[in-house]
PDB file of C-alpha atoms in Angstrom:
ATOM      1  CA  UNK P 256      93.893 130.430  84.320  1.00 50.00           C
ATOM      2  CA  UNK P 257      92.371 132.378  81.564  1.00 59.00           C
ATOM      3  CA  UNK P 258      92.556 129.664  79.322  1.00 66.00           C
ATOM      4  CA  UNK P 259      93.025 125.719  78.908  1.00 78.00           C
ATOM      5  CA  UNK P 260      97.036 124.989  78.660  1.00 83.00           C
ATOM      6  CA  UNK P 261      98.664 123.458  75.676  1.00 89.00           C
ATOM      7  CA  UNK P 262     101.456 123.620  73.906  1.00 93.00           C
ATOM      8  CA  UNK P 263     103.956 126.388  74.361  1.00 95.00           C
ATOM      9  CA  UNK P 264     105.123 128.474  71.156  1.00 94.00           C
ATOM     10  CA  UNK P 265     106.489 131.617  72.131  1.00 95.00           C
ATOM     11  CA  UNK P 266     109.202 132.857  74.749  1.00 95.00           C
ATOM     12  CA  UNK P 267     106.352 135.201  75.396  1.00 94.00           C
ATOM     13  CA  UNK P 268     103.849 132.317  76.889  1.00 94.00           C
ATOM     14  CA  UNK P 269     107.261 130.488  77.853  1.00 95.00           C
ATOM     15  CA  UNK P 270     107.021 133.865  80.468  1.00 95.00           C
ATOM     16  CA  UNK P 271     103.125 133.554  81.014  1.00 93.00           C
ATOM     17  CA  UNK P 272     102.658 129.948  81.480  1.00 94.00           C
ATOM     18  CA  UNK P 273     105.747 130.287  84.286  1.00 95.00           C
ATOM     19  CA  UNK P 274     104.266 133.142  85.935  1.00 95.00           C
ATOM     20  CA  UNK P 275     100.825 131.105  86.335  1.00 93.00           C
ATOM     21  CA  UNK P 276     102.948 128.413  87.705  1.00 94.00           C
ATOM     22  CA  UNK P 277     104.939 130.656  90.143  1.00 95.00           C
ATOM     23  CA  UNK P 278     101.605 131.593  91.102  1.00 94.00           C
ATOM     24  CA  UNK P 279      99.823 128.596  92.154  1.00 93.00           C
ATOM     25  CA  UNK P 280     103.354 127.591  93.809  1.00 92.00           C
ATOM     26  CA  UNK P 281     103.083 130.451  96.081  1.00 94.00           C
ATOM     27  CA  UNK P 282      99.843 129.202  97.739  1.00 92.00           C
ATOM     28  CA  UNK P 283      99.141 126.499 100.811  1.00 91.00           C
ATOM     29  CA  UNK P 284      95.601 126.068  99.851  1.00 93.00           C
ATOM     30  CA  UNK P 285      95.530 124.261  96.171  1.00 92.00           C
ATOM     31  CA  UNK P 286      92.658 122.334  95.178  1.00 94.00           C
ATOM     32  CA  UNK P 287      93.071 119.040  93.444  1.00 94.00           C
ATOM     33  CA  UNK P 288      92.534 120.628  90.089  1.00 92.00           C
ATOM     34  CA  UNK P 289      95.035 123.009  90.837  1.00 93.00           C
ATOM     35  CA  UNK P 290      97.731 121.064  91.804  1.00 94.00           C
ATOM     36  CA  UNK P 291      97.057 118.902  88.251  1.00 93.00           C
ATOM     37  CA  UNK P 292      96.937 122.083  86.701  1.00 93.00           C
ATOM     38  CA  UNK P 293     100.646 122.514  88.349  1.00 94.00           C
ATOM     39  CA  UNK P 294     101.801 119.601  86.962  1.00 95.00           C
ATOM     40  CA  UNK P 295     100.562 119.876  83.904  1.00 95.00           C
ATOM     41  CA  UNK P 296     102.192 123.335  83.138  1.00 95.00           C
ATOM     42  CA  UNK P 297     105.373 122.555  84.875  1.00 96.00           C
ATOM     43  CA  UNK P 298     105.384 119.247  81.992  1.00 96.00           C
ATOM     44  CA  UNK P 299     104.659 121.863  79.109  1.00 96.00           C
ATOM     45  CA  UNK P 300     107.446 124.333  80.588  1.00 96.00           C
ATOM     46  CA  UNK P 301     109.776 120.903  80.848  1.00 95.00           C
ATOM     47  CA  UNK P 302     108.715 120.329  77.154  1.00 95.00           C
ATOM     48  CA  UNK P 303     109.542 124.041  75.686  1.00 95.00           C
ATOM     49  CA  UNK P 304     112.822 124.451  77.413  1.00 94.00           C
ATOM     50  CA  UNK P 305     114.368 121.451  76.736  1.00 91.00           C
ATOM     51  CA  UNK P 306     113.406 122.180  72.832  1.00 93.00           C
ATOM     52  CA  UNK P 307     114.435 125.638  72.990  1.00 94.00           C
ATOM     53  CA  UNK P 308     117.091 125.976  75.916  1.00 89.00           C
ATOM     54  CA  UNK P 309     118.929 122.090  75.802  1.00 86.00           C
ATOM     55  CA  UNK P 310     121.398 121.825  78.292  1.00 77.00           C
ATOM     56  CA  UNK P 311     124.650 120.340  76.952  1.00 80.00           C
ATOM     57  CA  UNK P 312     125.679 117.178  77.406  1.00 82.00           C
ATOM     58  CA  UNK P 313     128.203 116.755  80.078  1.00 86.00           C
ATOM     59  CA  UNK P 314     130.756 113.617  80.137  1.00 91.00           C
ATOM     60  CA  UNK P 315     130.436 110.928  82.923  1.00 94.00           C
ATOM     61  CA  UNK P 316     134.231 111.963  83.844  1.00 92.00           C
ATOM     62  CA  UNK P 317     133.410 116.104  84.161  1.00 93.00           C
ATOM     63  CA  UNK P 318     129.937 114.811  86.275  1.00 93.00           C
ATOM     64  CA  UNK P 319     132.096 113.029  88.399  1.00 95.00           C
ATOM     65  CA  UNK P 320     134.500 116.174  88.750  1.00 94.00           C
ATOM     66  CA  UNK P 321     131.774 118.283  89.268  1.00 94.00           C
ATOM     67  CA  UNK P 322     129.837 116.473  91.815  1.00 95.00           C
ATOM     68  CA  UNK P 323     133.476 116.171  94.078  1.00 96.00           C
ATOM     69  CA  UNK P 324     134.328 119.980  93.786  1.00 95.00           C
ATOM     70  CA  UNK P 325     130.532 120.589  94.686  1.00 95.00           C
ATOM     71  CA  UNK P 326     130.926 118.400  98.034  1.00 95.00           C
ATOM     72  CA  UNK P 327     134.483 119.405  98.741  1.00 96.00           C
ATOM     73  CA  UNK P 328     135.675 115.721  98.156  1.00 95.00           C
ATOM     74  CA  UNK P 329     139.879 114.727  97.347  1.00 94.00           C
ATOM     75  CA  UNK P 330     140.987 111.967  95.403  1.00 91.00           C
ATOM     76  CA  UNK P 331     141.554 110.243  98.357  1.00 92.00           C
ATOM     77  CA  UNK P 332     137.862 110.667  99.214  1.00 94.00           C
ATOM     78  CA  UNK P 333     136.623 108.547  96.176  1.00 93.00           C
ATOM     79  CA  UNK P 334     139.193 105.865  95.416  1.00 90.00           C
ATOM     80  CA  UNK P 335     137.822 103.145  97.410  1.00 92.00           C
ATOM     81  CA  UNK P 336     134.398 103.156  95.241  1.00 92.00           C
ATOM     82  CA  UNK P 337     135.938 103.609  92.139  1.00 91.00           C
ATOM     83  CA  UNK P 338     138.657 101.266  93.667  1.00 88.00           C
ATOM     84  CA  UNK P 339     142.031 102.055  94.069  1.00 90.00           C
ATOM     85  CA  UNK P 340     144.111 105.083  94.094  1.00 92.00           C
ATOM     86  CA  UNK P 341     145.308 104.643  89.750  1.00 92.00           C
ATOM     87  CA  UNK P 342     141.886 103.964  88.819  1.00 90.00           C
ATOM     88  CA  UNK P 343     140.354 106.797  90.494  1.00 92.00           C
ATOM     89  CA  UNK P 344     143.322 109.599  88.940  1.00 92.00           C
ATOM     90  CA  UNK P 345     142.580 107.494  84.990  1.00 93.00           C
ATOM     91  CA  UNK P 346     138.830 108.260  85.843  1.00 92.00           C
ATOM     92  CA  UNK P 347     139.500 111.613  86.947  1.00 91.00           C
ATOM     93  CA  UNK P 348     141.680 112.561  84.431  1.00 91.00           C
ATOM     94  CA  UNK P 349     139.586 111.164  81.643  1.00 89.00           C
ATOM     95  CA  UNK P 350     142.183 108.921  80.508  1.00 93.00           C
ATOM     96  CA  UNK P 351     139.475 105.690  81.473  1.00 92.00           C
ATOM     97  CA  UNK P 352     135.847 105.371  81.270  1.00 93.00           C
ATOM     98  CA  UNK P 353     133.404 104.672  84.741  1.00 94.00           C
ATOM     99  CA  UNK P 354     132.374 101.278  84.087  1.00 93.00           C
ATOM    100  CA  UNK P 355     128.389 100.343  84.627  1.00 94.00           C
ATOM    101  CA  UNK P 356     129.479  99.196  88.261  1.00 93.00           C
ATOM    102  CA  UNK P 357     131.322 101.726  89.202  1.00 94.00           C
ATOM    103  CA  UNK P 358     128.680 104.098  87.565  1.00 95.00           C
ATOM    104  CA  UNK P 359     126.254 102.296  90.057  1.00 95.00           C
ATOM    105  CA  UNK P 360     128.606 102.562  92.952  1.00 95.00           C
ATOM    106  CA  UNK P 361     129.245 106.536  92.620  1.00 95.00           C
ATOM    107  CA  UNK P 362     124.816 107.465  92.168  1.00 95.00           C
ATOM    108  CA  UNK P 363     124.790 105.609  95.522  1.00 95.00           C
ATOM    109  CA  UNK P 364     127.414 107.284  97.363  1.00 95.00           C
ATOM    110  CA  UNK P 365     125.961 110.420  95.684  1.00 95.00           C
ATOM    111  CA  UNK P 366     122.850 110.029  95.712  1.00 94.00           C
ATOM    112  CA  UNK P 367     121.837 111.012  92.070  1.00 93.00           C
ATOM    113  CA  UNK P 368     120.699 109.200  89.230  1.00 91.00           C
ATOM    114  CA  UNK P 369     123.167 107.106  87.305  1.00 93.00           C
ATOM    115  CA  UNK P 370     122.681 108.715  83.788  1.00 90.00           C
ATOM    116  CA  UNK P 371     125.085 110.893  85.405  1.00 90.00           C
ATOM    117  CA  UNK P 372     128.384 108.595  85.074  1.00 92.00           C
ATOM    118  CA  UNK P 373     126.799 106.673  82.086  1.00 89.00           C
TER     119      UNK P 373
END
């Protein structure tokens, strides 16, 4: 690096601090320093974009929606964990919240965290 990292205030070392980190990615043969100098930068590139670029905020209900398009799962696929057929179509639709244990059940069976469905 051609200097010590901090803080990022520009889109322009937004672009620099990436491409150092793209760089060290790209190698087998990182020292320890190195990869803490990884982390490091990838926690400062974390910090800026989720200042400058925040993702919105999806609901619980469009996560769930989302996740069963992405995997190619029916209705019929997810109504025993949410469990039973009207449940699953209120959650679906919206029309009823994913309670905590349901919201536990689901990040199992998906394997994702459960801020997702909370």
């Amino acid at each position: 690096m051609k200097s010590l990292p901090r803080p990022i205030r520009s889109d322009g070392e937004h672009a620099r601090i990436t491409a150092s980190l793209l760089a060290l990615d790209e190698r087998d043969d990182l020292s320890p320093e190195e990869e803490a100098l990884a982390e490091v930068l990838t926690l400062l590139i974390e910090d800026y974009e989720e200042k400058h670029y925040p993702m919105p905020r999806v609901s619980p209900n469009e996560s769930l929606n989302a996740l069963m398009e992405e995997r190619g799962l029916k209705h019929k696929d997810i109504w025993p964990i949410l469990g039973n057929k009207g449940a699953a179509t209120e959650v679906l639709s919206g029309r009823r919240s994913i309670s905590k244990a349901q919201a536990k059940q689901l990040a199992e069976f998906f394997h994702v965290p459960i801020d997702l469905f909370i």
